[in-house]
Coordinates of C-alpha atoms and ligand atoms in Angstrom, one line a residue:
M1 CA 0.0 0.0 0.0
S2 CA 1.1 3.5 -0.6
I3 CA -0.6 6.9 -0.4
A4 CA 0.0 8.6 -3.7
S5 CA -1.0 12.2 -2.9
A6 CA -2.8 14.4 -0.3
T7 CA -6.2 13.2 -1.6
L8 CA -6.8 9.6 -0.5
I9 CA -5.5 7.3 -3.2
L10 CA -4.6 3.8 -1.9
K11 CA -2.5 1.5 -4.1
G12 CA -2.9 -2.2 -3.9
R13 CA -2.7 -5.2 -6.3
T14 CA -5.1 -6.0 -9.1
A15 CA -7.2 -9.2 -8.5
S16 CA -9.7 -8.5 -11.3
W17 CA -9.4 -6.0 -14.0
G18 CA -12.1 -3.3 -14.6
F19 CA -13.4 0.0 -13.3
A20 CA -16.1 0.9 -10.7
H21 CA -17.3 4.4 -9.8
G22 CA -19.9 4.5 -7.0
P23 CA -20.6 4.9 -3.3
L24 CA -18.1 3.3 -1.0
V25 CA -19.7 0.8 1.4
L26 CA -17.7 -0.5 4.3
V27 CA -18.5 -4.0 5.2
D28 CA -17.2 -5.0 8.6
Q29 CA -16.9 -8.7 9.1
A30 CA -15.8 -8.6 12.7
R31 CA -18.4 -9.8 15.2
V32 CA -17.8 -10.5 18.9
G33 CA -20.1 -12.9 20.6
R34 CA -21.0 -12.8 24.3
R35 CA -23.6 -15.1 25.8
T36 CA -24.3 -16.6 29.2
A37 CA -22.6 -20.0 29.4
G38 CA -24.6 -23.1 30.6
S39 CA -23.3 -26.5 31.6
S40 CA -20.8 -28.3 29.3
A41 CA -23.6 -30.4 27.9
A42 CA -25.7 -27.4 27.2
E43 CA -22.8 -25.5 25.5
E44 CA -22.0 -28.5 23.3
R45 CA -25.7 -28.7 22.3
A46 CA -25.7 -25.0 21.5
L47 CA -22.6 -25.3 19.4
R48 CA -23.9 -28.3 17.5
G49 CA -27.2 -26.4 16.8
A50 CA -25.3 -23.4 15.6
L51 CA -23.1 -25.5 13.3
A52 CA -26.2 -27.2 11.9
E53 CA -27.9 -23.8 11.3
T54 CA -24.8 -22.5 9.5
N55 CA -24.6 -25.6 7.4
G56 CA -28.3 -25.0 6.4
Q57 CA -27.6 -21.4 5.5
I58 CA -24.6 -22.3 3.3
K59 CA -26.4 -25.2 1.6
T60 CA -29.4 -22.9 0.8
L61 CA -27.0 -20.3 -0.7
A62 CA -25.2 -23.0 -2.7
S63 CA -28.5 -24.3 -4.1
T64 CA -29.6 -20.9 -5.2
I65 CA -26.3 -20.2 -6.9
G66 CA -25.2 -23.6 -8.4
G67 CA -22.2 -24.2 -10.7
D68 CA -18.6 -23.5 -9.8
A69 CA -19.6 -21.0 -7.2
A70 CA -21.5 -23.7 -5.3
E71 CA -18.4 -25.9 -5.4
I72 CA -16.4 -23.1 -3.6
L73 CA -19.0 -23.2 -0.8
E74 CA -18.3 -26.9 -0.4
F75 CA -15.0 -26.1 1.3
Q76 CA -16.9 -24.3 4.1
L77 CA -19.4 -27.2 4.4
E78 CA -16.4 -29.6 4.8
L79 CA -14.9 -27.3 7.5
L80 CA -18.2 -27.5 9.5
D81 CA -17.7 -31.2 9.7
D82 CA -13.9 -31.2 10.0
K83 CA -12.9 -33.3 13.1
A84 CA -9.4 -31.7 13.3
L85 CA -11.0 -28.2 13.5
L86 CA -13.9 -29.2 15.8
G87 CA -12.0 -31.6 18.1
P88 CA -10.2 -28.9 20.2
I89 CA -13.3 -26.8 20.4
F90 CA -15.5 -29.6 21.9
A91 CA -12.5 -30.5 24.2
A92 CA -12.4 -26.9 25.5
I93 CA -16.2 -27.0 26.1
A94 CA -15.9 -30.2 27.9
A95 CA -13.3 -28.5 30.1
G96 CA -15.7 -25.8 31.0
A97 CA -15.4 -23.1 28.3
A98 CA -18.4 -21.3 26.9
A99 CA -19.3 -22.4 23.3
D100 CA -18.8 -19.0 21.8
D101 CA -15.5 -18.5 23.6
A102 CA -14.2 -21.9 22.6
W103 CA -15.3 -21.4 19.0
S104 CA -13.8 -17.9 18.7
R105 CA -10.5 -18.9 20.2
V106 CA -9.8 -21.8 18.0
L107 CA -11.1 -20.0 14.9
A108 CA -8.9 -17.0 15.7
E109 CA -5.8 -19.2 15.8
Q110 CA -6.8 -20.8 12.5
I111 CA -7.5 -17.5 10.9
A112 CA -4.2 -16.0 12.1
H113 CA -2.4 -19.1 10.8
Y114 CA -3.9 -18.9 7.3
R115 CA -3.5 -15.1 7.2
A116 CA 0.2 -15.3 8.0
A117 CA 0.7 -17.8 5.2
P118 CA 2.5 -16.0 2.4
D119 CA 0.7 -18.2 -0.2
E120 CA -2.3 -16.4 -1.6
Y121 CA -4.4 -19.6 -1.8
L122 CA -4.1 -20.2 1.9
Q123 CA -4.8 -16.6 2.7
A124 CA -8.1 -17.1 0.8
R125 CA -9.0 -19.8 3.2
A126 CA -8.8 -17.2 6.0
A127 CA -11.7 -15.4 4.5
D128 CA -13.7 -18.6 4.4
L129 CA -12.9 -19.2 8.1
I130 CA -13.8 -15.6 9.1
D131 CA -17.2 -16.1 7.4
L132 CA -17.8 -19.3 9.3
R133 CA -16.7 -17.8 12.6
D134 CA -19.2 -15.0 12.1
R135 CA -22.1 -17.2 11.0
V136 CA -21.7 -19.6 13.8
L137 CA -21.3 -16.8 16.4
A138 CA -24.4 -15.1 15.1
A139 CA -26.3 -18.4 15.3
L140 CA -25.0 -19.1 18.8
N141 CA -26.1 -15.6 19.9
G142 CA -29.5 -15.9 18.2
E143 CA -28.7 -12.9 16.1
L144 CA -29.8 -12.4 12.6
R145 CA -26.7 -12.1 10.4
A146 CA -26.0 -8.4 10.2
S147 CA -26.4 -7.4 6.6
V148 CA -25.1 -4.1 5.4
K149 CA -27.4 -2.7 2.7
I150 CA -25.3 -2.5 -0.4
P151 CA -26.6 -0.1 -3.0
A152 CA -26.4 -1.0 -6.7
G153 CA -23.0 -0.2 -8.2
A154 CA -21.3 0.3 -4.9
V155 CA -17.6 -0.1 -4.3
V156 CA -17.6 -2.6 -1.5
C157 CA -14.7 -2.2 0.9
A158 CA -13.7 -4.7 3.5
E159 CA -10.7 -6.2 5.3
D160 CA -11.4 -9.4 3.5
L161 CA -14.5 -11.0 2.0
P162 CA -15.4 -14.7 1.9
P163 CA -17.0 -16.2 -1.3
S164 CA -20.4 -16.6 0.5
R165 CA -20.6 -12.8 1.2
F166 CA -19.5 -12.0 -2.3
L167 CA -22.2 -14.3 -3.7
E168 CA -24.9 -12.6 -1.5
I169 CA -24.2 -9.2 -3.2
D170 CA -26.0 -8.3 -6.4
W171 CA -23.3 -7.3 -8.8
S172 CA -25.6 -7.1 -11.8
A173 CA -25.6 -3.3 -11.7
G174 CA -21.8 -3.0 -11.6
G175 CA -19.7 -2.1 -8.6
G176 CA -16.4 -3.4 -7.4
L177 CA -14.5 -4.8 -4.5
A178 CA -11.7 -3.2 -2.5
L179 CA -9.9 -5.2 0.2
S180 CA -7.3 -4.1 2.7
H181 CA -6.0 -7.7 2.9
G182 CA -7.1 -10.3 0.4
S183 CA -5.3 -11.9 -2.4
A184 CA -5.4 -12.2 -6.2
A185 CA -5.3 -16.0 -5.9
S186 CA -8.3 -16.3 -3.5
H187 CA -11.6 -17.9 -4.3
V188 CA -13.3 -14.6 -4.1
A189 CA -10.9 -13.2 -6.7
M190 CA -11.6 -16.2 -9.0
L191 CA -15.3 -15.4 -8.7
A192 CA -14.7 -11.7 -9.3
R193 CA -12.8 -12.4 -12.4
A194 CA -15.3 -14.9 -13.6
R195 CA -18.1 -12.4 -13.1
G196 CA -16.2 -9.4 -14.4
V197 CA -16.3 -7.6 -11.0
P198 CA -13.3 -5.3 -10.7
M199 CA -11.3 -6.1 -7.5
V200 CA -8.2 -4.6 -5.9
V201 CA -6.5 -6.3 -2.9
Q202 CA -3.8 -5.5 -0.4
L203 CA -4.8 -1.8 -0.2
G204 CA -3.4 -1.8 3.3
R205 CA -5.8 0.4 5.2
L206 CA -9.5 1.2 4.7
P207 CA -10.8 4.7 4.4
A208 CA -12.5 5.6 7.7
Q209 CA -15.6 7.1 6.2
A210 CA -17.9 6.4 3.2
G211 CA -17.9 8.7 0.2
I212 CA -17.8 8.4 -3.6
A213 CA -15.0 6.1 -4.8
L214 CA -13.2 5.2 -7.9
L215 CA -11.9 1.7 -8.1
D216 CA -9.4 1.2 -10.8
G217 CA -8.5 -2.4 -11.5
E218 CA -6.0 -1.4 -14.1
Q219 CA -3.8 0.9 -11.9
A220 CA -4.8 -1.1 -8.8
T221 CA -6.0 2.0 -6.9
L222 CA -8.9 3.1 -4.8
E223 CA -9.6 6.8 -4.7
L224 CA -12.0 8.4 -2.4
D225 CA -14.0 11.6 -3.1
P226 CA -12.1 12.5 -6.3
P227 CA -12.3 15.9 -7.9
P228 CA -14.4 16.3 -11.1
A229 CA -11.3 16.2 -13.4
R230 CA -10.3 12.8 -12.0
I231 CA -13.8 11.5 -12.5
A232 CA -13.8 12.6 -16.1
D233 CA -10.4 11.0 -16.7
F234 CA -11.6 7.8 -15.1
A235 CA -14.8 7.7 -17.2
A236 CA -12.7 8.2 -20.4
R237 CA -10.4 5.3 -19.4
R238 CA -13.3 3.1 -18.5
S239 CA -15.0 3.7 -21.8
A240 CA -11.8 2.9 -23.7
D241 CA -11.5 -0.3 -21.6
S242 CA -15.0 -1.5 -22.6
K243 CA -14.2 -0.9 -26.2
G244 CA -11.0 -2.8 -25.8
K245 CA -12.8 -5.7 -24.2
A246 CA -15.1 -6.1 -27.1
A247 CA -12.2 -6.0 -29.5
A248 CA -10.3 -8.6 -27.3
S249 CA -13.2 -11.0 -27.5
A250 CA -13.2 -10.9 -31.2
V251 CA -9.4 -11.3 -31.4
L252 CA -9.6 -14.3 -29.1
A253 CA -11.7 -16.3 -31.5
G254 CA -9.6 -15.2 -34.4
P255 CA -6.4 -16.6 -35.9
P256 CA -3.2 -17.1 -33.7
V257 CA -0.9 -14.1 -33.2
I258 CA 2.5 -13.9 -34.7
W259 CA 5.5 -12.0 -33.5
R260 CA 8.5 -11.4 -35.7
G261 CA 7.4 -14.4 -37.8
D262 CA 7.0 -16.7 -34.9
R263 CA 3.7 -18.1 -33.7
V264 CA 2.9 -17.0 -30.2
R265 CA 1.2 -19.7 -28.1
L266 CA -1.2 -18.7 -25.3
H267 CA -1.8 -21.4 -22.7
I268 CA -3.9 -21.4 -19.5
N269 CA -3.0 -21.9 -15.9
I270 CA -5.5 -24.0 -13.9
Q271 CA -5.8 -25.5 -10.4
D272 CA -8.5 -28.0 -11.1
A273 CA -10.8 -29.2 -13.8
A274 CA -13.4 -26.6 -12.7
D275 CA -11.2 -23.8 -14.1
L276 CA -11.8 -25.2 -17.6
G277 CA -15.4 -24.0 -17.3
H278 CA -14.3 -20.4 -18.1
P279 CA -15.7 -19.5 -21.5
D280 CA -12.3 -18.3 -22.9
A281 CA -10.4 -21.5 -21.9
Q282 CA -11.5 -23.1 -25.1
Y283 CA -9.5 -20.6 -27.1
S284 CA -6.2 -21.5 -25.4
D285 CA -3.4 -23.5 -27.1
G286 CA -3.3 -25.9 -24.2
I287 CA -2.6 -26.0 -20.5
G288 CA 0.7 -24.4 -19.6
L289 CA 0.5 -25.0 -15.9
M290 CA -1.7 -27.1 -13.7
R291 CA -0.8 -26.5 -10.1
T292 CA -1.5 -29.7 -8.2
E293 CA -0.8 -28.7 -4.6
F294 CA -4.3 -27.6 -4.1
L295 CA -5.5 -31.1 -4.7
F296 CA -3.2 -32.1 -1.8
D297 CA -4.5 -29.5 0.6
D298 CA -7.7 -31.3 1.4
P299 CA -9.1 -31.7 4.9
A300 CA -9.9 -35.3 4.0
G301 CA -6.2 -36.0 3.6
L302 CA -3.7 -36.5 0.8
P303 CA -5.4 -37.6 -2.4
D304 CA -4.8 -41.2 -3.4
E305 CA -3.6 -42.5 -6.8
D306 CA -7.1 -43.1 -8.2
K307 CA -8.4 -39.7 -7.2
Q308 CA -5.4 -38.0 -8.8
F309 CA -5.6 -40.1 -11.9
G310 CA -9.3 -39.2 -12.3
I311 CA -8.5 -35.5 -12.2
Y312 CA -5.5 -35.6 -14.5
E313 CA -7.3 -37.8 -17.0
A314 CA -10.3 -35.4 -17.1
V315 CA -8.1 -32.5 -17.8
L316 CA -6.3 -34.4 -20.6
R317 CA -9.7 -35.4 -22.1
W318 CA -10.7 -31.7 -22.1
A319 CA -7.5 -30.7 -23.9
G320 CA -7.8 -33.4 -26.7
D321 CA -4.8 -32.8 -29.0
R322 CA -3.5 -29.8 -27.1
P323 CA -0.6 -30.2 -24.7
V324 CA -1.2 -30.3 -21.0
T325 CA 1.6 -29.4 -18.6
I326 CA 1.0 -30.7 -15.0
R327 CA 3.4 -29.6 -12.3
T328 CA 4.1 -32.0 -9.5
V329 CA 3.1 -30.9 -6.1
D330 CA 4.7 -27.6 -5.1
A331 CA 4.1 -27.9 -1.4
G332 CA 6.1 -26.6 1.5
G333 CA 7.2 -23.2 2.7
D334 CA 4.4 -20.9 1.7
K335 CA 2.0 -23.7 1.0
P336 CA 2.0 -26.0 4.1
I337 CA 0.1 -29.2 3.8
R338 CA -0.8 -31.2 6.8
G339 CA 0.9 -34.6 6.9
F340 CA 3.4 -33.6 4.2
T341 CA 5.3 -30.5 4.8
E342 CA 7.8 -29.7 7.5
D343 CA 6.8 -27.5 10.4
G344 CA 8.7 -24.7 12.1
E345 CA 11.1 -23.7 9.3
M346 CA 12.8 -20.4 10.0
N347 CA 12.5 -19.2 6.4
P348 CA 10.0 -21.3 4.6
F349 CA 10.5 -19.6 1.2
L350 CA 14.0 -20.8 1.3
G351 CA 13.1 -24.1 2.9
V352 CA 12.1 -27.6 2.0
R353 CA 9.5 -26.9 -0.6
G354 CA 8.7 -28.0 -4.2
L355 CA 10.8 -30.8 -5.6
R356 CA 13.1 -30.7 -2.5
L357 CA 10.2 -31.9 -0.4
S358 CA 8.9 -34.4 -2.9
L359 CA 12.3 -36.1 -3.1
K360 CA 12.4 -36.2 0.7
R361 CA 9.0 -37.9 0.8
P362 CA 9.3 -40.5 -2.1
E363 CA 6.4 -42.5 -0.7
I364 CA 4.0 -39.5 -1.3
F365 CA 5.7 -38.4 -4.5
A366 CA 5.6 -41.9 -6.1
V367 CA 1.8 -41.9 -5.7
Q368 CA 1.5 -38.7 -7.8
L369 CA 4.0 -40.1 -10.3
R370 CA 2.0 -43.3 -10.7
A371 CA -1.2 -41.3 -11.3
L372 CA 0.6 -39.1 -13.9
A373 CA 2.2 -42.1 -15.6
R374 CA -1.3 -43.7 -16.0
A375 CA -2.8 -40.5 -17.2
A376 CA 0.0 -40.0 -19.8
V377 CA -1.5 -42.5 -22.1
H378 CA -4.7 -40.4 -22.4
G379 CA -3.3 -37.3 -24.1
K380 CA -0.3 -35.0 -24.7
L381 CA 0.9 -34.9 -21.1
R382 CA 4.1 -33.0 -20.0
V383 CA 5.2 -33.1 -16.4
M384 CA 7.3 -30.5 -14.8
F385 CA 9.0 -30.2 -11.4
P386 CA 8.9 -27.0 -9.3
M387 CA 11.7 -25.2 -7.4
V388 CA 14.4 -27.2 -9.1
T389 CA 17.8 -25.7 -8.1
V390 CA 20.5 -28.2 -9.3
P391 CA 20.5 -30.8 -12.1
A392 CA 20.9 -33.7 -9.6
E393 CA 17.3 -33.0 -8.3
F394 CA 15.9 -33.3 -11.8
T395 CA 17.7 -36.5 -12.5
A396 CA 16.7 -38.0 -9.2
A397 CA 13.0 -37.2 -9.9
R398 CA 13.3 -38.5 -13.5
D399 CA 14.9 -41.8 -12.3
L400 CA 12.1 -42.3 -9.7
F401 CA 9.5 -41.6 -12.5
R402 CA 11.2 -44.2 -14.8
E403 CA 11.1 -46.7 -12.0
V404 CA 7.4 -46.1 -11.3
V405 CA 6.6 -46.5 -15.0
A406 CA 8.6 -49.8 -15.2
H407 CA 6.7 -51.1 -12.2
L408 CA 3.3 -50.2 -13.6
L409 CA 4.2 -51.8 -17.0
A410 CA 5.5 -54.9 -15.3
A411 CA 2.2 -55.2 -13.5
G412 CA 0.3 -54.9 -16.8
V413 CA -1.0 -51.4 -16.1
R414 CA -1.2 -49.0 -19.1
A415 CA 1.3 -46.2 -18.4
A416 CA 3.9 -44.0 -20.1
L417 CA 6.8 -41.7 -19.2
P418 CA 5.7 -38.2 -20.2
E419 CA 8.0 -35.5 -21.4
L420 CA 9.8 -34.0 -18.4
G421 CA 10.6 -30.4 -17.8
I422 CA 11.5 -28.0 -15.0
M423 CA 10.2 -24.7 -13.6
V424 CA 12.8 -22.1 -13.9
E425 CA 12.2 -20.0 -10.8
V426 CA 15.3 -20.3 -8.8
P427 CA 18.1 -18.0 -10.0
A428 CA 20.7 -20.8 -9.8
A429 CA 18.7 -22.9 -12.3
A430 CA 18.3 -20.0 -14.7
L431 CA 22.1 -19.2 -14.5
T432 CA 23.1 -22.9 -15.2
I433 CA 20.3 -23.8 -17.5
D434 CA 22.6 -25.6 -19.9
A435 CA 23.3 -28.2 -17.3
F436 CA 19.7 -29.5 -17.0
P437 CA 18.8 -32.4 -19.3
A438 CA 15.1 -31.4 -19.3
S439 CA 12.9 -31.5 -22.4
F440 CA 11.2 -28.2 -21.7
F441 CA 11.3 -25.2 -19.4
S442 CA 8.7 -23.0 -17.8
I443 CA 9.7 -19.8 -16.2
G444 CA 8.0 -19.1 -12.9
S445 CA 8.3 -15.3 -12.8
N446 CA 6.6 -15.0 -9.5
D447 CA 9.2 -16.9 -7.5
L448 CA 12.0 -15.9 -9.8
T449 CA 11.3 -12.3 -9.1
Q450 CA 11.1 -12.8 -5.3
Y451 CA 14.4 -14.6 -5.3
V452 CA 16.3 -12.3 -7.7
M453 CA 14.9 -9.2 -5.9
A454 CA 15.1 -10.7 -2.4
S455 CA 11.6 -9.5 -1.9
D456 CA 8.8 -11.7 -0.4
R457 CA 6.2 -12.0 -3.2
A458 CA 3.3 -11.7 -0.7
N459 CA 4.6 -8.6 1.2
G460 CA 2.7 -5.6 -0.1
A461 CA 5.3 -3.2 1.5
L462 CA 7.8 -4.5 -1.1
S463 CA 5.6 -4.3 -4.2
A464 CA 7.8 -1.6 -5.8
L465 CA 10.8 -4.0 -5.5
S466 CA 8.9 -7.1 -6.5
D467 CA 8.9 -6.0 -10.1
P468 CA 9.3 -8.7 -12.8
L469 CA 10.2 -6.0 -15.3
N470 CA 13.4 -5.3 -13.3
P471 CA 16.3 -5.7 -15.8
A472 CA 17.9 -8.4 -13.5
V473 CA 14.8 -10.6 -13.8
L474 CA 14.4 -9.9 -17.5
E475 CA 18.0 -10.9 -18.1
L476 CA 17.4 -14.3 -16.6
I477 CA 14.2 -14.7 -18.7
R478 CA 16.2 -13.7 -21.8
R479 CA 18.9 -16.3 -21.1
T480 CA 16.4 -19.0 -20.5
A481 CA 14.5 -18.2 -23.7
E482 CA 17.8 -18.1 -25.6
H483 CA 18.8 -21.5 -24.3
G484 CA 15.5 -22.9 -25.4
L485 CA 16.0 -21.6 -28.9
R486 CA 19.5 -22.9 -29.1
R487 CA 18.5 -26.4 -27.9
G488 CA 15.2 -26.5 -29.8
A489 CA 13.4 -26.9 -26.4
S490 CA 10.1 -25.3 -25.5
V491 CA 10.3 -22.4 -23.1
S492 CA 7.1 -21.0 -21.6
L493 CA 6.4 -18.3 -19.0
C494 CA 3.7 -19.2 -16.5
G495 CA 4.0 -16.6 -13.7
D496 CA 1.6 -13.7 -13.3
M497 CA 3.4 -11.4 -15.7
A498 CA 2.4 -13.7 -18.6
G499 CA -1.2 -12.5 -18.0
D500 CA -0.4 -8.8 -17.8
P501 CA -0.6 -7.1 -21.2
R502 CA 1.8 -4.4 -20.0
C503 CA 4.6 -7.1 -19.8
A504 CA 3.9 -8.6 -23.2
L505 CA 6.4 -6.5 -25.2
A506 CA 9.2 -7.0 -22.7
L507 CA 8.7 -10.8 -22.8
L508 CA 8.5 -10.9 -26.5
R509 CA 11.8 -8.9 -26.7
C510 CA 13.3 -11.5 -24.3
G511 CA 12.4 -14.2 -26.8
V512 CA 9.5 -15.7 -25.0
R513 CA 6.9 -17.2 -27.5
E514 CA 4.8 -19.2 -25.1
F515 CA 2.7 -17.6 -22.4
S516 CA 0.5 -19.3 -19.8
M517 CA -2.0 -17.3 -17.8
S518 CA -5.4 -17.5 -16.1
P519 CA -8.2 -17.9 -18.7
P520 CA -9.7 -14.4 -18.3
S521 CA -6.4 -12.8 -19.3
L522 CA -6.2 -14.6 -22.6
G523 CA -8.2 -12.0 -24.6
R524 CA -6.3 -9.0 -23.3
V525 CA -2.9 -10.5 -23.8
K526 CA -3.7 -11.7 -27.3
Q527 CA -5.1 -8.2 -28.1
A528 CA -2.0 -6.6 -26.7
I529 CA 0.3 -8.7 -29.0
A530 CA -1.9 -8.0 -32.0
D531 CA -1.7 -4.3 -31.3
L532 CA 2.1 -4.5 -31.0
N533 CA 2.1 -6.1 -34.4
L534 CA 0.3 -3.2 -35.8
G535 CA 3.4 -1.2 -34.9
A536 CA 2.1 0.7 -31.9
S537 CA 5.3 0.1 -30.0
G538 CA 7.4 -2.5 -31.9
D539 CA 11.1 -3.3 -31.4
Ligands
LIG601 C1 5.8 -18.9 -10.3 O1 6.5 -18.9 -9.3 O2 5.8 -17.9 -11.1 C2 4.8 -19.9 -10.5 C3 4.1 -19.9 -11.7 O3 4.5 -20.8 -9.5 P1 3.7 -20.4 -8.2 O4 3.1 -19.0 -8.4 O5 2.7 -21.5 -8.1 O6 4.7 -20.4 -7.2
LIG602 MG1 6.6 -20.8 -8.1

């Protein structure tokens, strides 16, 4: 967050592109419950009743919404039944605590734990927990859920917002979402992008009072009570953006883009098969990155071979002839997974994460490799390893994969060894790229930037330094692309900068010809490259 001038302009990060001009509505999620405690048995009964009531509320909401959004609410329903979460709460009640105290205390610990996670997906879970905390407290206290009246077209401002609250708001008349915390990788951000609701996160502090606000999903700013000249400028940019959107949709369905005689391939990043439901996904050249760690972060435990195989096979079936790049689990450090990752690391970003962790836990890694080897016979599968630092890690993973395939074949199971590649996201790997016998490379600009710039990718205070367009980062991207060209190996870029049209020219100049991004970014990036071809700002 930074304050750009004397008038209140907060700067954050874009989670969903677009513009909103309307009244600012502050939505406070905090709610403190106080009730008179009864006997332990009465408190347990009260909590069970409140959990059941909350379950009913969320199920009703899910049934009125349907589709992917309803699937997101499933996570909250699972939490309401999660023994690991509820166990300590019922234990505290049995020891004499009041139901609301016990519930709030354990939920506060969990929320703080998720909030502190540098990984944006885990931070998103904090919003789901906050919503559950408040719903259950309201039910325990016999309150009606306080609902702030949100006028049409409002800029909704909150510390964080869970998907269920987002879904209760009518966005049909426009409006936008401004969060002081939040993350671009959260469930609510996915919903905002899917519904075209502009959203800016990590604004740092909320305005104290309501007023008229401009939310700018392009510049990632929230401006309160702007002067008429700013409003006029905003309106002009907003209208240019809607014209641009219409043009981008047309370009998306059109022929591929070319840059300096080379075909530019635009792939998508997904986390699960549900992401393939985005209408623009069909126009992609394939899947450039499937992050699999989210499959592992399941309250029900680590996914078994058949469950993983089913998901990978469904994704390959969707892709048909198009390539699908699945990344092996990138857990650890910023993405802790119960039963898998190491606790208490001093510096988790530099810790046992990615392939380092998978190689330490071959019994878990081999399950994923078996599922991938079985899926490989169903399409054009490529598998890549995350956080690779030295060639020996790549060869160890490759050897284990070969062994797994040999075992499957010996047992008469249909399986194949897919093409194997690495993420280039550790500077050491980028600097010694010649030494890696990988078939393809995919540049993870998010991690590469944080390691090159020594700036935590999730720390909003360092956003100026966390710049993927810094010449030091671009130099490593350039070297990697050049290596691919020399070796005839595919080099793609799958970090967030691939989906930012403002980075397209720099990446093309570095020699990148394969981009992988979230489905809603495809149109804008394709349009940006088409515009560059028209000579607006060529080489
Ligand atoms: C990256 O680091 O750029 C990347 C694509 O991986 P993740 O964001 O999942 O760490
Ligand atoms: Mg990464």
